[in-house]
Tab-separated table of C-alpha atoms and ligand atoms in Angstrom:
chain	number	residue	atom	x	y	z
A	1032	MET	CA	105.681	121.456	133.064
A	1033	GLN	CA	108.443	122.760	130.739
A	1034	LEU	CA	109.092	119.805	128.453
A	1035	SER	CA	107.143	116.886	127.050
A	1036	ILE	CA	109.038	114.406	125.053
A	1037	VAL	CA	106.702	112.417	122.776
A	1038	ALA	CA	107.835	109.166	121.090
A	1039	PRO	CA	105.453	106.764	119.112
A	1040	LEU	CA	106.278	103.066	119.477
A	1041	TYR	CA	105.243	100.220	117.151
A	1042	ASN	CA	106.882	96.945	117.872
A	1043	GLU	CA	110.070	98.410	119.362
A	1044	GLU	CA	110.488	96.120	122.238
A	1045	GLU	CA	114.328	96.060	122.048
A	1046	SER	CA	114.647	99.714	122.063
A	1047	VAL	CA	112.202	100.959	124.684
A	1048	GLU	CA	114.308	100.543	127.689
A	1049	MET	CA	117.440	102.143	126.112
A	1050	LEU	CA	115.282	105.006	124.530
A	1051	HIS	CA	113.881	105.864	127.959
A	1052	GLU	CA	117.187	105.803	129.574
A	1053	SER	CA	118.959	108.020	127.026
A	1054	ILE	CA	115.996	110.514	127.341
A	1055	VAL	CA	116.090	110.665	130.879
A	1056	VAL	CA	119.876	111.147	130.903
A	1057	ALA	CA	119.816	113.672	128.406
A	1058	VAL	CA	117.153	116.025	129.866
A	1059	SER	CA	118.015	115.377	133.603
A	1060	ASP	CA	121.649	116.681	132.834
A	1061	ALA	CA	120.118	119.651	131.378
A	1062	GLY	CA	117.912	120.194	134.481
A	1063	TYR	CA	114.594	120.639	132.857
A	1064	ASP	CA	111.196	119.897	134.383
A	1065	TYR	CA	110.130	117.253	132.016
A	1066	GLU	CA	107.616	114.457	131.219
A	1067	VAL	CA	108.136	111.588	128.717
A	1068	ILE	CA	105.122	110.144	126.775
A	1069	PHE	CA	105.425	106.832	124.966
A	1070	VAL	CA	102.477	106.119	122.726
A	1071	ASP	CA	102.145	102.314	122.046
A	1072	ASP	CA	100.600	102.206	118.586
A	1073	GLY	CA	99.142	98.667	118.993
A	1074	SER	CA	102.353	96.767	119.202
A	1075	ARG	CA	102.147	93.068	118.936
A	1076	ASP	CA	105.386	92.551	120.908
A	1077	LYS	CA	106.419	93.278	124.412
A	1078	THR	CA	106.678	97.029	123.776
A	1079	LEU	CA	103.593	98.059	125.952
A	1080	GLN	CA	104.523	95.694	128.754
A	1081	ILE	CA	108.010	97.105	128.904
A	1082	ALA	CA	106.792	100.667	128.645
A	1083	ASN	CA	104.317	100.118	131.431
A	1084	ASP	CA	106.775	98.467	133.733
A	1085	LEU	CA	109.206	101.646	133.186
A	1086	ALA	CA	106.230	103.981	133.987
A	1087	LEU	CA	105.615	102.065	137.224
A	1088	ARG	CA	109.073	102.718	138.374
A	1089	GLY	CA	109.112	106.491	137.794
A	1090	ASP	CA	106.681	109.238	137.694
A	1091	ARG	CA	107.787	111.064	134.704
A	1092	LEU	CA	106.821	108.539	132.154
A	1093	ARG	CA	103.238	108.304	130.822
A	1094	VAL	CA	102.203	105.533	128.521
A	1095	VAL	CA	99.267	106.145	125.997
A	1096	GLU	CA	97.918	102.729	124.641
A	1097	PHE	CA	96.356	102.223	121.259
A	1098	ARG	CA	94.173	99.124	120.878
A	1099	ARG	CA	95.361	98.500	117.491
A	1100	ASN	CA	97.966	99.969	115.094
A	1101	TYR	CA	96.852	103.443	113.756
A	1102	GLY	CA	99.992	104.814	112.365
A	1103	GLN	CA	102.856	107.099	113.419
A	1104	THR	CA	100.960	110.408	112.801
A	1105	ALA	CA	97.980	109.296	115.004
A	1106	ALA	CA	100.309	108.011	117.673
A	1107	MET	CA	102.239	111.488	117.554
A	1108	ALA	CA	98.920	113.427	117.651
A	1109	ALA	CA	97.850	111.252	120.719
A	1110	GLY	CA	101.159	112.079	122.623
A	1111	ILE	CA	100.920	115.743	121.695
A	1112	ASP	CA	97.189	115.767	122.899
A	1113	VAL	CA	97.991	114.633	126.495
A	1114	ALA	CA	101.366	116.586	126.652
A	1115	GLN	CA	101.467	119.173	129.383
A	1116	GLY	CA	104.693	120.813	128.539
A	1117	ASP	CA	105.103	124.512	127.144
A	1118	ILE	CA	107.550	122.903	124.688
A	1119	ILE	CA	106.771	119.502	123.118
A	1120	ILE	CA	109.468	117.370	121.584
A	1121	THR	CA	108.646	114.579	119.162
A	1122	MET	CA	111.094	111.907	118.158
A	1123	ASP	CA	111.157	108.401	116.756
A	1124	GLY	CA	111.196	105.314	119.282
A	1125	ASP	CA	113.588	103.393	117.389
A	1126	LEU	CA	116.934	105.131	118.638
A	1127	GLN	CA	117.533	106.611	115.176
A	1128	ASN	CA	117.116	109.976	116.660
A	1129	ASP	CA	119.343	111.047	119.521
A	1130	PRO	CA	118.041	112.523	122.705
A	1131	ARG	CA	121.369	114.195	123.295
A	1132	ASP	CA	120.225	116.835	120.646
A	1133	ILE	CA	117.265	117.716	122.932
A	1134	PRO	CA	119.052	120.719	124.668
A	1135	LYS	CA	119.851	122.158	121.346
A	1136	PHE	CA	116.290	122.225	120.408
A	1137	VAL	CA	115.331	123.964	123.669
A	1138	ALA	CA	118.073	126.543	123.316
A	1139	LYS	CA	116.761	127.420	119.636
A	1140	MET	CA	113.250	127.471	120.981
A	1141	GLN	CA	114.344	130.162	123.597
A	1142	GLU	CA	115.495	132.172	120.845
A	1143	GLY	CA	111.970	132.834	120.173
A	1144	TYR	CA	111.075	130.244	117.474
A	1145	ASP	CA	107.781	128.247	117.422
A	1146	ILE	CA	108.957	125.251	115.653
A	1147	VAL	CA	112.438	123.831	115.496
A	1148	VAL	CA	112.996	121.080	112.678
A	1149	GLY	CA	115.831	118.525	112.926
A	1150	TRP	CA	117.877	117.986	109.697
A	1151	ARG	CA	119.412	114.427	109.480
A	1152	HIS	CA	122.293	115.875	107.519
A	1153	ASN	CA	124.219	112.571	107.951
A	1154	ARG	CA	121.248	110.208	107.521
A	1155	GLN	CA	121.855	106.605	108.133
A	1156	ASP	CA	119.163	105.043	105.909
A	1157	LYS	CA	119.099	103.117	102.746
A	1158	LEU	CA	119.873	105.268	99.697
A	1159	VAL	CA	117.443	104.208	96.943
A	1160	SER	CA	114.331	103.443	98.954
A	1161	ARG	CA	114.784	106.065	101.514
A	1162	LYS	CA	117.212	109.076	100.973
A	1163	ILE	CA	116.533	109.609	97.152
A	1164	PRO	CA	112.672	109.668	97.548
A	1165	SER	CA	112.963	111.731	100.611
A	1166	LYS	CA	115.195	114.316	98.693
A	1167	ILE	CA	112.671	114.639	95.885
A	1168	ALA	CA	109.744	114.853	98.332
A	1169	ASN	CA	111.315	117.586	100.422
A	1170	TRP	CA	112.096	119.589	97.203
A	1171	LEU	CA	108.415	119.195	96.064
A	1172	ILE	CA	107.053	120.018	99.626
A	1173	GLY	CA	109.247	123.041	99.615
A	1174	LYS	CA	107.890	124.199	96.112
A	1175	VAL	CA	104.282	123.369	96.753
A	1176	THR	CA	103.867	124.761	100.399
A	1177	ALA	CA	106.433	127.506	99.991
A	1178	VAL	CA	107.929	126.526	103.253
A	1179	PRO	CA	111.382	125.261	102.334
A	1180	ILE	CA	112.624	122.636	104.785
A	1181	LYS	CA	115.545	120.326	104.173
A	1182	ASP	CA	114.239	117.343	106.119
A	1183	ASN	CA	110.497	117.107	106.688
A	1184	GLY	CA	110.548	113.511	107.470
A	1185	CYS	CA	112.813	114.032	110.598
A	1186	SER	CA	110.658	113.121	113.470
A	1187	LEU	CA	112.950	114.911	116.028
A	1188	LYS	CA	111.298	118.278	116.187
A	1189	ALA	CA	110.322	120.819	118.907
A	1190	TYR	CA	107.029	122.815	118.985
A	1191	ARG	CA	105.644	125.484	120.979
A	1192	ALA	CA	102.640	123.661	122.597
A	1193	SER	CA	100.145	126.252	121.700
A	1194	VAL	CA	101.138	126.107	118.081
A	1195	ILE	CA	101.311	122.393	117.561
A	1196	LYS	CA	98.008	121.743	119.490
A	1197	ARG	CA	95.985	123.611	116.924
A	1198	VAL	CA	97.410	121.785	113.635
A	1199	PRO	CA	95.141	118.954	112.489
A	1200	LEU	CA	97.199	115.680	112.413
A	1201	TYR	CA	96.177	112.505	110.555
A	1202	SER	CA	97.124	110.270	107.703
A	1203	GLU	CA	100.964	110.911	107.099
A	1204	MET	CA	100.406	114.605	107.905
A	1205	HIS	CA	103.099	114.932	110.694
A	1206	ARG	CA	105.614	115.546	107.815
A	1207	PHE	CA	103.710	118.815	107.090
A	1208	ILE	CA	103.415	120.321	110.403
A	1209	PRO	CA	105.719	123.121	109.506
A	1210	ALA	CA	103.835	123.946	106.375
A	1211	MET	CA	100.557	123.881	108.131
A	1212	ALA	CA	101.774	125.840	111.212
A	1213	SER	CA	103.143	128.358	108.891
A	1214	MET	CA	99.522	129.471	108.416
A	1215	THR	CA	99.482	130.741	111.951
A	1216	GLY	CA	102.705	132.793	111.453
A	1217	ALA	CA	104.779	130.355	113.252
A	1218	ARG	CA	108.546	131.131	113.211
A	1219	ILE	CA	110.450	127.873	111.967
A	1220	ALA	CA	114.118	127.090	112.454
A	1221	GLU	CA	116.119	124.080	111.344
A	1222	ILE	CA	119.122	122.504	113.072
A	1223	LYS	CA	121.353	119.697	112.291
A	1224	VAL	CA	120.906	116.624	114.387
A	1225	ARG	CA	122.523	113.237	114.804
A	1226	HIS	CA	121.110	110.184	113.197
A	1227	HIS	CA	121.800	106.427	113.735
A	1228	ALA	CA	121.137	103.415	111.762
A	1229	ARG	CA	118.314	101.266	113.106
A	1230	GLN	CA	119.828	98.913	115.598
A	1231	PHE	CA	116.805	96.780	116.518
A	1232	GLY	CA	113.633	95.565	114.715
A	1233	GLU	CA	112.752	96.974	111.346
A	1234	SER	CA	111.522	99.996	109.593
A	1235	LYS	CA	107.613	99.990	109.349
A	1236	TYR	CA	107.505	101.451	105.889
A	1237	GLY	CA	108.078	100.678	102.315
A	1238	LEU	CA	107.894	102.484	99.030
A	1239	SER	CA	104.036	102.809	99.347
A	1240	ARG	CA	104.581	105.545	101.700
A	1241	ILE	CA	105.447	107.914	98.868
A	1242	TYR	CA	102.099	107.689	97.251
A	1243	LYS	CA	100.274	108.630	100.601
A	1244	VAL	CA	102.817	111.509	101.135
A	1245	LEU	CA	102.032	112.916	97.599
A	1246	LEU	CA	98.243	112.812	98.334
A	1247	ASP	CA	98.794	114.345	101.843
A	1248	LEU	CA	100.792	117.143	99.963
A	1249	LEU	CA	97.681	117.859	97.845
A	1250	THR	CA	95.619	118.000	100.936
A	1251	VAL	CA	97.975	120.378	102.813
A	1252	LYS	CA	98.261	122.636	99.697
A	1253	THR	CA	94.501	122.841	99.575
A	1254	ILE	CA	94.219	123.664	103.176
A	1255	VAL	CA	97.062	126.154	103.337
A	1256	GLY	CA	96.038	127.830	100.057
A	1257	PHE	CA	92.281	127.724	100.291
A	1258	ALA	CA	91.421	127.507	103.954
A	1259	GLN	CA	90.828	131.125	104.724
A	1260	ARG	CA	88.076	131.802	102.149
A	1261	PRO	CA	87.318	128.879	99.573
A	1262	LEU	CA	84.517	131.018	98.086
A	1263	VAL	CA	86.990	133.862	97.296
A	1264	TRP	CA	89.423	131.398	95.464
A	1265	PHE	CA	86.743	129.627	93.558
A	1266	GLY	CA	85.137	133.120	92.690
A	1267	LEU	CA	88.429	134.196	91.222
A	1268	LEU	CA	88.682	130.989	89.203
A	1269	SER	CA	85.126	131.552	87.821
A	1270	LEU	CA	85.742	135.083	86.714
A	1271	PRO	CA	87.339	134.316	83.305
A	1272	PHE	CA	84.350	131.963	82.639
A	1273	PHE	CA	81.872	134.616	83.297
A	1274	LEU	CA	83.828	137.220	81.330
A	1275	ILE	CA	84.187	134.984	78.133
A	1276	SER	CA	80.545	133.909	78.695
A	1277	LEU	CA	79.365	137.516	78.589
A	1278	VAL	CA	81.502	138.536	75.544
A	1279	ALA	CA	80.033	135.312	73.666
A	1280	ILE	CA	76.493	136.195	74.519
A	1281	VAL	CA	76.803	139.813	73.657
A	1282	THR	CA	78.473	138.932	70.187
A	1283	ALA	CA	75.764	136.382	69.601
A	1284	LEU	CA	73.138	139.004	70.105
A	1285	ILE	CA	74.776	141.671	67.791
A	1286	PRO	CA	72.814	140.628	64.674
A	1287	LEU	CA	69.436	141.031	66.655
A	1288	PHE	CA	70.383	144.507	67.545
A	1289	LEU	CA	71.376	145.273	64.031
A	1290	GLY	CA	67.723	144.412	63.016
A	1291	ASP	CA	68.615	141.025	61.593
A	1292	GLY	CA	66.116	139.228	63.786
A	1293	THR	CA	68.594	136.443	64.286
A	1294	ILE	CA	71.092	135.347	67.060
A	1295	ILE	CA	74.325	133.346	66.394
A	1296	MET	CA	73.252	130.112	68.128
A	1297	ALA	CA	76.693	128.615	68.491
A	1298	LEU	CA	78.096	131.629	70.260
A	1299	ALA	CA	74.945	131.889	72.557
A	1300	GLY	CA	75.276	128.251	73.389
A	1301	THR	CA	78.880	128.413	74.250
A	1302	GLY	CA	78.176	131.671	76.333
A	1303	VAL	CA	75.489	129.886	78.284
A	1304	LEU	CA	77.748	126.886	78.802
A	1305	LEU	CA	80.655	128.969	80.104
A	1306	GLY	CA	78.365	130.853	82.232
A	1307	ALA	CA	77.060	127.756	83.949
A	1308	VAL	CA	80.625	126.454	84.628
A	1309	GLY	CA	81.192	129.855	86.420
A	1310	ILE	CA	78.119	129.340	88.392
A	1311	PHE	CA	79.148	125.790	89.381
A	1312	LEU	CA	82.516	127.026	90.394
A	1313	VAL	CA	80.982	129.600	92.631
A	1314	LEU	CA	78.737	127.096	94.199
A	1315	GLY	CA	81.672	124.801	94.429
A	1316	GLY	CA	83.255	127.462	96.557
A	1317	ALA	CA	80.108	127.858	98.624
A	1318	VAL	CA	80.233	124.171	99.478
A	1319	GLY	CA	83.842	124.295	100.232
A	1320	GLU	CA	83.116	127.082	102.871
A	1321	LEU	CA	80.602	124.769	104.389
A	1322	ILE	CA	82.879	121.794	104.386
A	1323	PHE	CA	85.843	123.649	105.762
A	1324	SER	CA	83.804	125.263	108.577
A	1325	THR	CA	82.037	122.013	109.785
A	1326	GLY	CA	84.716	119.403	108.659
A	1327	LYS	CA	87.420	117.832	110.657
A	1328	PHE	CA	89.998	120.613	109.843
A	1329	ASP	CA	89.594	122.986	112.749
A	1330	LEU	CA	90.625	125.924	110.681
A	1331	ALA	CA	89.000	128.258	113.114
A	1332	LYS	CA	91.724	127.182	115.406
A	1333	LEU	CA	94.397	127.566	112.785
A	1334	SER	CA	93.512	131.043	111.908
A	1335	THR	CA	92.866	132.516	115.206
A	1336	PRO	CA	95.667	134.941	116.250
A	1337	LEU	CA	98.723	133.290	117.874
A	1338	VAL	CA	99.450	134.758	121.394
A	1339	VAL	CA	103.064	134.067	122.270
A	1340	GLN	CA	104.075	133.517	125.746
A	1341	GLU	CA	107.641	133.436	126.830
A	1342	PHE	CA	109.072	130.169	128.162
A	1343	ASN	CA	109.924	130.197	131.734
A	1344	LEU	CA	112.854	127.915	131.471
A	1345	SER	CA	115.421	129.953	133.337
A	1346	GLN	CA	114.041	128.971	136.520
A	1347	ALA	CA	114.191	125.277	135.725
A	1348	SER	CA	113.907	123.359	139.058
A	1349	PRO	CA	116.306	120.498	139.531
A	1350	PRO	CA	114.503	117.136	138.542
A	1351	ASP	CA	113.006	115.183	141.347
A	1352	ASN	CA	110.611	112.312	141.255
A	1353	GLN	CA	107.481	114.140	142.115
A	1354	VAL	CA	104.854	114.901	139.604
A	1355	SER	CA	104.173	118.444	139.360
B	1598	LIG	N1	105.785	103.885	114.147
B	1598	LIG	C1	104.495	103.836	114.686
B	1598	LIG	N2	103.297	103.342	114.089
B	1598	LIG	C2	103.541	102.890	112.836
B	1598	LIG	C3	104.769	102.942	112.162
B	1598	LIG	C4	105.817	103.545	112.909
B	1598	LIG	O1	104.389	104.284	115.776
B	1598	LIG	O2	102.577	102.398	112.301
B	1598	LIG	C5	106.897	104.358	114.798
B	1598	LIG	C6	107.920	103.587	114.983
B	1598	LIG	O3	107.884	102.613	116.219
B	1598	LIG	C7	109.203	104.532	115.140
B	1598	LIG	C8	108.671	105.707	114.267
B	1598	LIG	O4	107.321	105.570	114.134
B	1598	LIG	O5	109.318	104.896	116.383
B	1598	LIG	C9	109.420	105.730	112.968
B	1598	LIG	O6	109.085	104.502	112.287
B	1598	LIG	P1	110.162	103.752	111.425
B	1598	LIG	O7	111.470	103.740	112.197
B	1598	LIG	O8	109.645	102.447	111.003
B	1598	LIG	O9	110.336	104.864	110.041
B	1598	LIG	P2	111.644	105.130	109.307
B	1598	LIG	O10	112.681	105.554	110.279
B	1598	LIG	O11	112.030	103.695	108.626
B	1598	LIG	O12	111.265	106.107	108.273
B	1599	LIG	MG1	113.373	104.584	112.015
C-alpha cells in the first residue's frame, strides 16, 4: 500500500460523501495505490451510517468507529494506527482541506522528506477567534520547540509511516507532531495548500482550545528537551545549588579552623538547606527517568534510530477495486 488518507469525522454528515468523492477523484487521477480511513469520533448524527454505506460500496474505504467522542487527536491517532500505507496523509473531514493538494504532498515526500506540513496561506476562518490566536500560537510554538512552522494547526499533512507511528499522540497533540518528530531527526518541509470556508455543520472548537494547546506545548517542551536523560538535566540544574552550599558550609566553618571554636550558624544552615535542594533536584531527575521509561510516552521508540526506506511510488499500479 502506498498511500493512506486519514480523516477524523465528528458530526460531519453533510460533508462525508463529498469528501470521499473528492479524495477518490484526486488520488485515482494520480494513479496511486491507496486506502481511505474515516474515523468516526462518536458522531451523534448520520456520519457513521453514511461512512459505513460508502465503505460497503468500495473496498478502499475503511471506517474506524469510536463509541463516544474522544477528540480530533485521538481520532487521528486511531486512523494512523490502522493505516497500512508507506505515506500517511491526514486531513480534516469538513471539506476545509482540499484533497486536490494530495499529489503535491506526495511529490514533496518523494524528494526525501519525512513530514510535509500544509500552510493555509489563504485561511478561510474567523479573524479574531481563529487566525489571530493561531498566529500567536505558531510563533510561540516555533520559539519554544525550535521547530519553526508557519501553520501547526493545519491538519493536511503527510508523514512517512515509520516516523508518525512512533510519535505519541493524545490531548491536542497532533499540532506538535513536527516538533516531536524532529527528535527522531525527521526532515520537515512546508507547502502552501488551499483552504475553504466551512460549508456544512459547525466548528467543534471555541477559545478554550487555546489553554489546552498552551499546556500541551509545555508537555512537548518537556518531552523534547528532557526526554533523553531527565537525570542529566536535573543534575545540571542542581549543580549551582551544590556549589553555593559547599561555599556556604566551608565559610561557616572558617572560624572553627582558625581556632575560634565556633561556626557561623546562619551560613551553615543556608548551606545545608541549599544542599538539600540540590539532592531533591537529583532525586526529581531520577524519578523523571523512571516515569519516562515506564510511562505512556514511548520514548524508547522516539529515540531509536530512524531507518529510511525509499518509497516505491514510481511503480504505481492503476487503481482497481481489489484490496491488496
Ligand atoms: N473533529 C473530531 N473530533 C472532535 C472535534 C473535531 O473528529 O472532537 C474533526 C472534525 O469533524 C473535523 C476536524 O476534526 O473533521 C477539524 O475540526 P473543526 O473543523 O471543528 O476544527 P476547525 O477547522 O474549526 O479548527
Ligand atoms: Mg474545520
